[in-house]
Coordinates of N, CA and C and ligand atoms in Angstrom, one line a residue:
X235 N 34.7 -5.5 22.8 CA 33.6 -6.5 22.9 C 32.4 -5.8 23.6
X236 N 31.3 -5.7 22.9 CA 30.1 -5.1 23.5 C 29.4 -6.1 24.5
X237 N 29.2 -5.7 25.6 CA 28.5 -6.5 26.6 C 27.1 -6.0 26.9
X238 N 26.1 -6.8 26.8 CA 24.7 -6.4 27.2 C 24.2 -7.4 28.3
X239 N 23.4 -7.0 29.2 CA 22.7 -7.9 30.1 C 21.9 -8.9 29.2
X240 N 21.7 -10.1 29.7 CA 21.0 -11.2 29.0 C 19.7 -10.8 28.4
X241 N 18.8 -10.1 29.2 CA 17.5 -9.7 28.8 C 17.5 -8.8 27.5
X242 N 18.5 -8.0 27.5 CA 18.7 -7.1 26.3 C 19.1 -7.9 25.1
X243 N 20.0 -8.8 25.3 CA 20.5 -9.7 24.2 C 19.3 -10.5 23.6
X244 N 18.5 -11.0 24.5 CA 17.3 -11.8 24.1 C 16.3 -10.9 23.3
X245 N 16.0 -9.7 23.8 CA 15.1 -8.8 23.2 C 15.6 -8.4 21.8
X246 N 16.9 -8.1 21.7 CA 17.4 -7.8 20.3 C 17.3 -9.0 19.4
X247 N 17.6 -10.2 19.9 CA 17.5 -11.4 19.1 C 16.1 -11.6 18.6
X248 N 15.1 -11.5 19.5 CA 13.7 -11.7 19.1 C 13.2 -10.6 18.1
X249 N 13.5 -9.4 18.3 CA 13.1 -8.3 17.4 C 13.7 -8.4 16.1
X250 N 15.0 -8.9 16.0 CA 15.7 -8.9 14.7 C 15.2 -10.1 13.9
X251 N 14.3 -10.9 14.5 CA 13.7 -12.0 13.7 C 12.5 -11.5 12.9
X252 N 12.0 -10.3 13.2 CA 10.9 -9.7 12.5 C 11.3 -9.3 11.1
X253 N 10.4 -9.3 10.1 CA 10.8 -8.9 8.8 C 11.2 -7.4 8.7
X254 N 12.3 -7.1 8.1 CA 12.8 -5.8 7.9 C 13.5 -5.2 9.1
X255 N 13.7 -6.0 10.1 CA 14.4 -5.5 11.3 C 15.8 -6.2 11.4
X256 N 16.8 -5.5 11.2 CA 18.2 -6.1 11.3 C 18.6 -5.9 12.8
X257 N 19.8 -6.4 13.1 CA 20.3 -6.3 14.5 C 20.4 -4.9 15.0
X258 N 20.9 -4.0 14.1 CA 21.1 -2.6 14.5 C 19.8 -1.9 14.8
X259 N 18.8 -2.2 14.0 CA 17.4 -1.6 14.3 C 16.9 -2.2 15.6
X260 N 17.0 -3.5 15.7 CA 16.5 -4.1 16.9 C 17.2 -3.5 18.2
X261 N 18.5 -3.3 18.1 CA 19.2 -2.7 19.2 C 18.7 -1.3 19.5
X262 N 18.4 -0.5 18.5 CA 17.9 0.8 18.7 C 16.5 0.8 19.3
X263 N 15.7 -0.2 18.9 CA 14.3 -0.3 19.4 C 14.4 -0.6 20.9
X264 N 15.3 -1.6 21.2 CA 15.4 -2.0 22.6 C 15.9 -0.8 23.5
X265 N 16.9 -0.1 23.0 CA 17.4 1.1 23.8 C 16.3 2.1 24.0
X266 N 15.5 2.3 23.0 CA 14.4 3.3 23.1 C 13.3 2.8 24.0
X267 N 13.1 1.5 24.1 CA 12.1 1.0 25.0 C 12.6 1.2 26.4
X268 N 13.9 0.9 26.6 CA 14.5 1.0 28.0 C 14.4 2.5 28.5
X269 N 14.5 3.4 27.6 CA 14.5 4.8 28.0 C 13.0 5.3 28.3
X270 N 12.0 4.5 27.9 CA 10.6 4.9 28.1 C 10.3 5.0 29.5
X271 N 9.2 5.7 29.8 CA 8.6 5.7 31.2 C 8.1 4.3 31.5
X272 N 8.1 3.9 32.8 CA 7.6 2.6 33.2 C 6.2 2.3 32.6
X273 N 5.3 3.3 32.7 CA 3.9 3.1 32.3 C 3.9 2.8 30.8
X274 N 4.7 3.5 30.0 CA 4.7 3.3 28.5 C 5.3 1.9 28.2
X275 N 6.3 1.5 29.0 CA 6.9 0.1 28.8 C 5.8 -0.9 29.1
X276 N 5.0 -0.7 30.2 CA 4.0 -1.7 30.5 C 2.9 -1.7 29.4
X277 N 2.5 -0.5 28.9 CA 1.5 -0.5 27.8 C 2.0 -1.3 26.6
X278 N 3.3 -1.2 26.3 CA 3.8 -1.9 25.1 C 3.8 -3.4 25.4
X279 N 4.3 -3.8 26.6 CA 4.3 -5.2 26.9 C 2.9 -5.8 26.9
X280 N 2.0 -5.1 27.5 CA 0.6 -5.6 27.6 C 0.0 -5.7 26.2
X281 N 0.2 -4.7 25.3 CA -0.4 -4.8 24.0 C 0.1 -6.0 23.2
X282 N 1.4 -6.3 23.4 CA 2.0 -7.5 22.8 C 1.4 -8.8 23.3
X283 N 1.3 -8.8 24.7 CA 0.7 -10.0 25.3 C -0.8 -10.2 24.9
X284 N -1.5 -9.1 24.7 CA -2.9 -9.2 24.2 C -3.0 -9.7 22.8
X285 N -2.0 -9.4 22.0 CA -2.0 -9.9 20.6 C -2.1 -11.5 20.7
X286 N -1.2 -12.0 21.5 CA -1.2 -13.5 21.6 C -2.4 -14.0 22.3
X287 N -2.9 -13.3 23.3 CA -4.1 -13.8 24.0 C -5.4 -13.7 23.3
X288 N -5.6 -12.6 22.6 CA -7.0 -12.4 22.1 C -7.1 -12.5 20.6
X289 N -6.0 -12.5 19.9 CA -6.2 -12.5 18.4 C -5.8 -13.8 17.8
X290 N -6.6 -14.3 16.9 CA -6.3 -15.6 16.3 C -6.7 -15.4 14.8
X291 N -6.3 -16.4 14.0 CA -6.6 -16.4 12.6 C -8.0 -16.9 12.4
X292 N -8.8 -16.2 11.5 CA -10.2 -16.6 11.3 C -10.2 -18.0 10.8
X293 N -11.0 -18.8 11.3 CA -11.0 -20.3 11.0 C -11.6 -20.5 9.6
X294 N -12.3 -19.4 9.0 CA -12.8 -19.6 7.6 C -11.8 -19.1 6.6
X295 N -11.3 -17.8 6.8 CA -10.6 -17.2 5.7 C -9.1 -16.9 6.0
X296 N -8.7 -17.0 7.3 CA -7.3 -16.8 7.6 C -6.9 -15.3 7.9
X297 N -7.9 -14.4 8.0 CA -7.7 -13.1 8.4 C -7.6 -13.1 9.9
X298 N -7.3 -11.9 10.6 CA -7.3 -11.9 12.0 C -8.6 -11.6 12.6
X299 N -8.9 -12.1 13.8 CA -10.1 -11.8 14.5 C -9.9 -11.9 16.1
X300 N -10.7 -11.2 16.8 CA -10.7 -11.4 18.3 C -12.1 -11.8 18.7
X301 N -12.9 -12.2 17.7 CA -14.3 -12.8 18.0 C -14.1 -14.1 18.7
X302 N -14.9 -14.4 19.7 CA -14.7 -15.7 20.4 C -15.1 -16.9 19.6
X303 N -15.9 -16.7 18.5 CA -16.2 -17.9 17.7 C -15.2 -18.1 16.6
X304 N -14.2 -17.2 16.6 CA -13.1 -17.5 15.6 C -13.4 -17.0 14.2
X305 N -14.5 -16.3 14.0 CA -14.9 -15.9 12.6 C -14.7 -14.4 12.5
X306 N -14.0 -13.9 11.5 CA -13.6 -12.5 11.4 C -14.8 -11.6 10.9
X307 N -14.5 -10.3 11.0 CA -15.4 -9.3 10.6 C -15.9 -9.4 9.2
X308 N -15.0 -9.7 8.3 CA -15.4 -9.8 6.9 C -16.2 -11.1 6.6
X309 N -15.9 -12.2 7.2 CA -16.7 -13.4 7.0 C -18.1 -13.3 7.6
X310 N -18.2 -12.5 8.7 CA -19.5 -12.3 9.3 C -20.4 -11.3 8.6
X311 N -19.8 -10.4 7.8 CA -20.6 -9.3 7.2 C -21.6 -9.8 6.2
X312 N -22.9 -9.6 6.6 CA -24.0 -10.1 5.7 C -24.1 -9.2 4.4
X313 N -23.5 -8.1 4.4 CA -23.5 -7.2 3.2 C -22.6 -7.7 2.1
X314 N -21.7 -8.6 2.5 CA -20.7 -9.0 1.5 C -21.2 -10.3 0.8
X315 N -21.1 -10.3 -0.6 CA -21.6 -11.4 -1.3 C -20.8 -12.7 -1.0
X316 N -21.5 -13.8 -1.1 CA -20.9 -15.1 -0.8 C -20.3 -15.8 -2.1
X317 N -20.7 -15.2 -3.2 CA -20.4 -15.9 -4.5 C -19.0 -15.8 -5.0
X318 N -18.3 -14.7 -4.6 CA -16.9 -14.6 -5.0 C -15.9 -14.6 -3.8
X319 N -14.9 -15.4 -3.9 CA -13.8 -15.3 -2.9 C -12.6 -14.7 -3.6
X320 N -12.1 -13.7 -2.9 CA -10.9 -13.1 -3.4 C -9.7 -13.6 -2.6
X321 N -8.8 -14.3 -3.3 CA -7.7 -15.0 -2.7 C -6.5 -14.1 -2.7
X322 N -6.0 -13.7 -1.5 CA -4.8 -12.8 -1.4 C -3.7 -13.5 -0.6
X323 N -2.5 -13.0 -0.8 CA -1.3 -13.7 -0.2 C -1.3 -13.3 1.3
X324 N -1.6 -12.1 1.6 CA -1.4 -11.7 3.0 C -2.5 -10.6 3.4
X325 N -2.5 -10.3 4.7 CA -3.5 -9.4 5.2 C -3.3 -8.0 4.7
X326 N -2.1 -7.6 4.4 CA -1.8 -6.2 3.9 C -2.5 -6.1 2.6
X327 N -2.5 -7.1 1.7 CA -3.1 -7.0 0.4 C -4.6 -6.9 0.6
X328 N -5.2 -7.6 1.5 CA -6.6 -7.5 1.8 C -7.0 -6.1 2.1
X329 N -6.1 -5.5 3.0 CA -6.4 -4.1 3.4 C -6.3 -3.1 2.2
X330 N -5.4 -3.3 1.3 CA -5.3 -2.4 0.1 C -6.6 -2.6 -0.7
X331 N -7.0 -3.8 -0.9 CA -8.2 -4.1 -1.7 C -9.4 -3.5 -1.0
X332 N -9.5 -3.6 0.3 CA -10.6 -3.0 1.0 C -10.6 -1.5 0.8
X333 N -9.5 -0.9 0.9 CA -9.4 0.6 0.7 C -9.8 1.0 -0.7
X334 N -9.5 0.1 -1.7 CA -9.9 0.5 -3.0 C -11.4 0.5 -3.2
X335 N -12.1 -0.2 -2.3 CA -13.6 -0.3 -2.4 C -14.2 -1.0 -3.5
X336 N -13.3 -1.7 -4.3 CA -13.8 -2.3 -5.6 C -14.3 -3.7 -5.4
X337 N -14.2 -4.3 -4.2 CA -14.5 -5.7 -4.0 C -15.5 -5.8 -2.8
X338 N -16.6 -6.5 -3.0 CA -17.6 -6.6 -2.0 C -17.9 -8.1 -1.6
X339 N -17.0 -9.0 -2.0 CA -17.2 -10.4 -1.7 C -16.5 -10.8 -0.5
X340 N -16.2 -12.1 -0.4 CA -15.4 -12.6 0.7 C -14.0 -12.8 0.4
X341 N -13.2 -13.0 1.4 CA -11.7 -13.1 1.2 C -11.2 -14.5 1.6
X342 N -10.0 -14.8 1.1 CA -9.3 -15.9 1.7 C -7.8 -15.5 1.7
X343 N -7.2 -15.5 2.9 CA -5.8 -15.1 3.1 C -4.9 -16.3 3.2
X344 N -4.0 -16.4 2.2 CA -3.2 -17.6 2.1 C -2.1 -17.7 3.2
X345 N -1.6 -16.6 3.7 CA -0.5 -16.6 4.6 C 0.8 -16.6 4.0
X346 N 0.9 -16.2 2.7 CA 2.2 -16.1 2.0 C 1.9 -16.7 0.6
X347 N 3.1 -16.9 -0.1 CA 3.0 -17.4 -1.5 C 4.0 -18.6 -1.5
X348 N 3.8 -19.5 -2.5 CA 4.7 -20.6 -2.6 C 6.0 -20.1 -3.1
X349 N 7.0 -20.4 -2.3 CA 8.4 -19.9 -2.5 C 9.4 -20.9 -2.1
X350 N 9.8 -21.8 -3.1 CA 10.8 -22.9 -2.8 C 12.1 -22.4 -2.2
X351 N 12.5 -21.2 -2.7 CA 13.8 -20.7 -2.2 C 13.8 -20.4 -0.7
X352 N 12.6 -19.8 -0.3 CA 12.5 -19.6 1.2 C 11.9 -20.7 1.9
X353 N 11.7 -21.9 1.2 CA 11.2 -23.1 1.9 C 9.7 -23.0 2.2
X354 N 8.9 -22.2 1.5 CA 7.5 -22.1 1.7 C 6.8 -22.9 0.6
X355 N 6.2 -24.0 1.1 CA 5.5 -24.9 0.2 C 4.0 -24.7 0.3
X356 N 3.2 -25.3 -0.6 CA 1.8 -25.1 -0.7 C 1.1 -25.5 0.6
X357 N 1.6 -26.6 1.2 CA 1.0 -27.1 2.4 C 1.2 -26.2 3.7
X358 N 2.1 -25.2 3.5 CA 2.3 -24.3 4.6 C 1.3 -23.1 4.5
X359 N 0.6 -23.0 3.4 CA -0.4 -21.9 3.2 C -1.8 -22.5 3.5
X360 N -2.8 -21.6 3.4 CA -4.2 -22.1 3.7 C -4.9 -22.6 2.4
X361 N -4.2 -23.2 1.5 CA -4.7 -23.6 0.2 C -5.7 -24.8 0.4
X362 N -5.3 -25.7 1.3 CA -6.2 -26.9 1.6 C -7.5 -26.4 2.2
X363 N -7.5 -25.4 3.0 CA -8.7 -24.9 3.7 C -9.5 -24.1 2.7
X364 N -8.9 -23.5 1.7 CA -9.7 -22.8 0.6 C -10.4 -23.9 -0.2
X365 N -9.8 -25.0 -0.6 CA -10.4 -26.0 -1.4 C -11.6 -26.6 -0.6
X366 N -11.4 -26.9 0.7 CA -12.4 -27.4 1.6 C -13.6 -26.4 1.6
X367 N -13.2 -25.1 1.8 CA -14.2 -24.1 1.9 C -15.2 -24.1 0.7
X368 N -14.5 -24.2 -0.5 CA -15.3 -24.1 -1.7 C -16.2 -25.4 -1.8
X369 N -15.6 -26.5 -1.5 CA -16.4 -27.8 -1.5 C -17.6 -27.8 -0.6
X370 N -17.3 -27.3 0.6 CA -18.4 -27.3 1.7 C -19.5 -26.3 1.3
X371 N -19.2 -25.3 0.5 CA -20.2 -24.3 0.1 C -21.2 -24.9 -0.9
X372 N -20.9 -26.0 -1.4 CA -21.8 -26.7 -2.3 C -22.4 -25.8 -3.4
X373 N -21.6 -25.2 -4.2 CA -22.1 -24.4 -5.3 C -22.4 -23.0 -5.0
X374 N -22.4 -22.6 -3.8 CA -22.7 -21.2 -3.4 C -21.6 -20.3 -3.9
X375 N -20.4 -20.8 -3.9 CA -19.2 -20.0 -4.4 C -19.1 -20.2 -5.9
X376 N -19.2 -19.1 -6.6 CA -19.2 -19.2 -8.1 C -17.9 -18.8 -8.7
X377 N -17.1 -18.0 -8.0 CA -15.9 -17.4 -8.6 C -14.8 -17.3 -7.5
X378 N -13.6 -17.7 -8.0 CA -12.4 -17.5 -7.1 C -11.5 -16.6 -7.9
X379 N -11.3 -15.4 -7.3 CA -10.5 -14.4 -7.9 C -9.1 -14.5 -7.3
X380 N -8.1 -14.9 -8.1 CA -6.8 -15.1 -7.6 C -6.0 -13.8 -7.6
X381 N -6.1 -13.1 -6.5 CA -5.5 -11.8 -6.4 C -4.1 -11.8 -5.7
X382 N -3.3 -12.8 -6.2 CA -1.9 -12.8 -5.7 C -1.1 -11.9 -6.6
X383 N 0.1 -11.6 -6.2 CA 1.0 -10.7 -6.9 C 1.4 -11.1 -8.3
X384 N 2.0 -10.2 -9.0 CA 2.4 -10.6 -10.4 C 3.9 -10.9 -10.4
X385 N 4.5 -11.1 -9.2 CA 5.9 -11.6 -9.1 C 5.8 -13.1 -9.3
X386 N 7.0 -13.7 -9.5 CA 7.1 -15.2 -9.8 C 6.3 -16.0 -8.7
X387 N 6.4 -15.7 -7.5 CA 5.8 -16.4 -6.4 C 4.3 -16.3 -6.5
X388 N 3.8 -15.1 -6.8 CA 2.4 -14.8 -6.9 C 1.7 -15.6 -8.0
X389 N 2.5 -15.6 -9.2 CA 2.0 -16.2 -10.4 C 2.0 -17.8 -10.2
X390 N 3.0 -18.2 -9.5 CA 3.1 -19.7 -9.3 C 2.0 -20.1 -8.3
X391 N 1.7 -19.4 -7.4 CA 0.7 -19.7 -6.4 C -0.7 -19.7 -7.0
X392 N -0.9 -18.7 -7.9 CA -2.2 -18.6 -8.6 C -2.4 -19.8 -9.5
X393 N -1.3 -20.2 -10.2 CA -1.4 -21.3 -11.1 C -1.7 -22.6 -10.3
X394 N -1.0 -22.8 -9.2 CA -1.2 -24.0 -8.3 C -2.6 -24.1 -7.9
X395 N -3.2 -23.0 -7.5 CA -4.6 -23.0 -7.0 C -5.6 -23.2 -8.2
X396 N -5.3 -22.6 -9.3 CA -6.1 -22.7 -10.5 C -6.2 -24.2 -10.9
X397 N -5.1 -24.9 -10.8 CA -5.0 -26.3 -11.2 C -6.0 -27.1 -10.4
X398 N -6.1 -26.8 -9.1 CA -7.0 -27.5 -8.2 C -8.4 -27.3 -8.5
X399 N -8.8 -26.2 -9.1 CA -10.2 -25.9 -9.3 C -10.6 -26.1 -10.8
X400 N -9.6 -26.6 -11.6 CA -9.8 -26.7 -13.0 C -11.1 -27.4 -13.4
X401 N -11.3 -28.5 -12.8 CA -12.5 -29.3 -13.2 C -13.7 -29.1 -12.3
X402 N -13.6 -28.1 -11.5 CA -14.7 -27.9 -10.5 C -15.9 -27.1 -11.0
X403 N -15.7 -26.5 -12.2 CA -16.8 -25.7 -12.8 C -16.9 -24.3 -12.2
X404 N -15.9 -24.0 -11.3 CA -15.9 -22.6 -10.7 C -15.2 -21.7 -11.6
X405 N -15.7 -20.5 -11.7 CA -15.0 -19.5 -12.5 C -13.8 -19.0 -11.8
X406 N -12.6 -19.1 -12.5 CA -11.4 -18.6 -12.0 C -11.0 -17.3 -12.6
X407 N -10.7 -16.3 -11.9 CA -10.3 -15.0 -12.5 C -9.0 -14.6 -11.9
X408 N -8.3 -13.7 -12.6 CA -7.0 -13.1 -12.2 C -7.2 -11.6 -12.4
X409 N -6.5 -10.8 -11.6 CA -6.5 -9.4 -11.7 C -6.1 -9.0 -13.1
X410 N -6.7 -7.9 -13.7 CA -6.4 -7.5 -15.0 C -5.0 -6.9 -15.0
X411 N -4.4 -6.9 -16.2 CA -3.1 -6.3 -16.4 C -3.3 -4.8 -16.0
X412 N -2.1 -4.2 -15.7 CA -2.2 -2.8 -15.2 C -1.4 -2.8 -13.9
X413 N -1.5 -4.0 -13.2 CA -0.6 -4.1 -12.0 C 0.8 -4.3 -12.6
X414 N 1.8 -3.5 -12.2 CA 3.1 -3.7 -12.7 C 3.6 -5.1 -12.6
X415 N 4.3 -5.6 -13.6 CA 4.9 -7.0 -13.6 C 5.8 -7.1 -12.4
X416 N 5.8 -8.3 -11.9 CA 6.7 -8.6 -10.8 C 6.4 -7.9 -9.5
X417 N 5.2 -7.4 -9.3 CA 5.0 -6.7 -8.1 C 4.2 -7.5 -7.0
X418 N 4.5 -7.1 -5.8 CA 3.9 -7.7 -4.7 C 2.7 -6.7 -4.3
X419 N 1.5 -7.2 -4.3 CA 0.3 -6.3 -4.3 C 0.2 -5.4 -3.0
X420 N 1.0 -5.9 -2.0 CA 1.0 -5.2 -0.7 C 1.2 -3.6 -0.9
X421 N 2.0 -3.3 -2.0 CA 2.3 -1.9 -2.1 C 1.6 -1.2 -3.4
X422 N 0.6 -2.0 -3.9 CA -0.1 -1.4 -5.1 C -0.9 -0.3 -4.7
X423 N -1.1 0.7 -5.6 CA -2.0 1.8 -5.2 C -3.5 1.4 -5.4
X424 N -4.3 2.1 -4.6 CA -5.7 1.6 -4.6 C -6.5 1.8 -5.9
X425 N -6.2 2.9 -6.7 CA -6.8 3.1 -7.9 C -6.5 2.0 -8.9
X426 N -5.2 1.7 -9.0 CA -4.8 0.6 -10.0 C -5.4 -0.7 -9.6
X427 N -5.4 -1.0 -8.3 CA -6.0 -2.2 -7.8 C -7.5 -2.3 -8.1
X428 N -8.2 -1.2 -7.9 CA -9.6 -1.1 -8.1 C -9.9 -1.4 -9.6
X429 N -9.1 -0.8 -10.5 CA -9.3 -1.1 -12.0 C -9.0 -2.6 -12.3
X430 N -7.9 -3.1 -11.7 CA -7.6 -4.5 -11.9 C -8.6 -5.5 -11.4
X431 N -9.3 -5.1 -10.4 CA -10.4 -6.0 -9.9 C -11.6 -5.9 -10.8
X432 N -12.0 -4.6 -11.1 CA -13.2 -4.4 -11.9 C -13.0 -5.1 -13.3
X433 N -11.8 -5.1 -13.9 CA -11.6 -5.6 -15.2 C -10.9 -7.0 -15.1
X434 N -11.1 -7.7 -14.0 CA -10.5 -9.0 -13.9 C -10.8 -10.0 -15.0
X435 N -9.9 -10.9 -15.3 CA -10.1 -11.7 -16.5 C -10.1 -13.2 -16.1
X436 N -10.9 -13.9 -16.8 CA -11.0 -15.3 -16.6 C -9.7 -16.0 -17.0
X437 N -9.3 -17.0 -16.2 CA -8.1 -17.8 -16.5 C -8.5 -19.2 -16.9
Ligands
LIG132 ZN1 -12.7 -14.6 8.0

């Protein structure tokens, strides 16, 4: 029977709750942290504490920010057009799109996709705030680009959002084909994504 001090058990438990980290990996991480120099351990602990203290979700789009007014870098950028909102499932997808350089509008980060199997429903995502955002803009937003993945969850989420805007007169677009079927955009390559954005199609 393996015995660990309580603090180690807790650290393993917390780390293994992160995506992609099983108990074995969590255990290895904790052991490696314990072997680090005191200063390195402090730096790690401080950086995690700072995440909680200074980073929040942008109150407009759901991306991360440490600005005191709660508005992120992309929402504040006056060089970005206000007319098109690119709706993405997560921050990683936003970053891939940014790297592709093909999109110069604003973003909206949903915080996931509708997934009944994992118990993620529409009200757990930022869909209501997207609808409010479009309404509040009073006609300034002309297009909502639904850049969720081509997997079942991504398609379902896009459809759900599209239904909400059906009668709004807003142009709804979806990424062009070319993105492999069933894929989570997080891992899409930049060139493919740039093409899919440029050739996006009205839905
Ligand atoms: Zn923002």
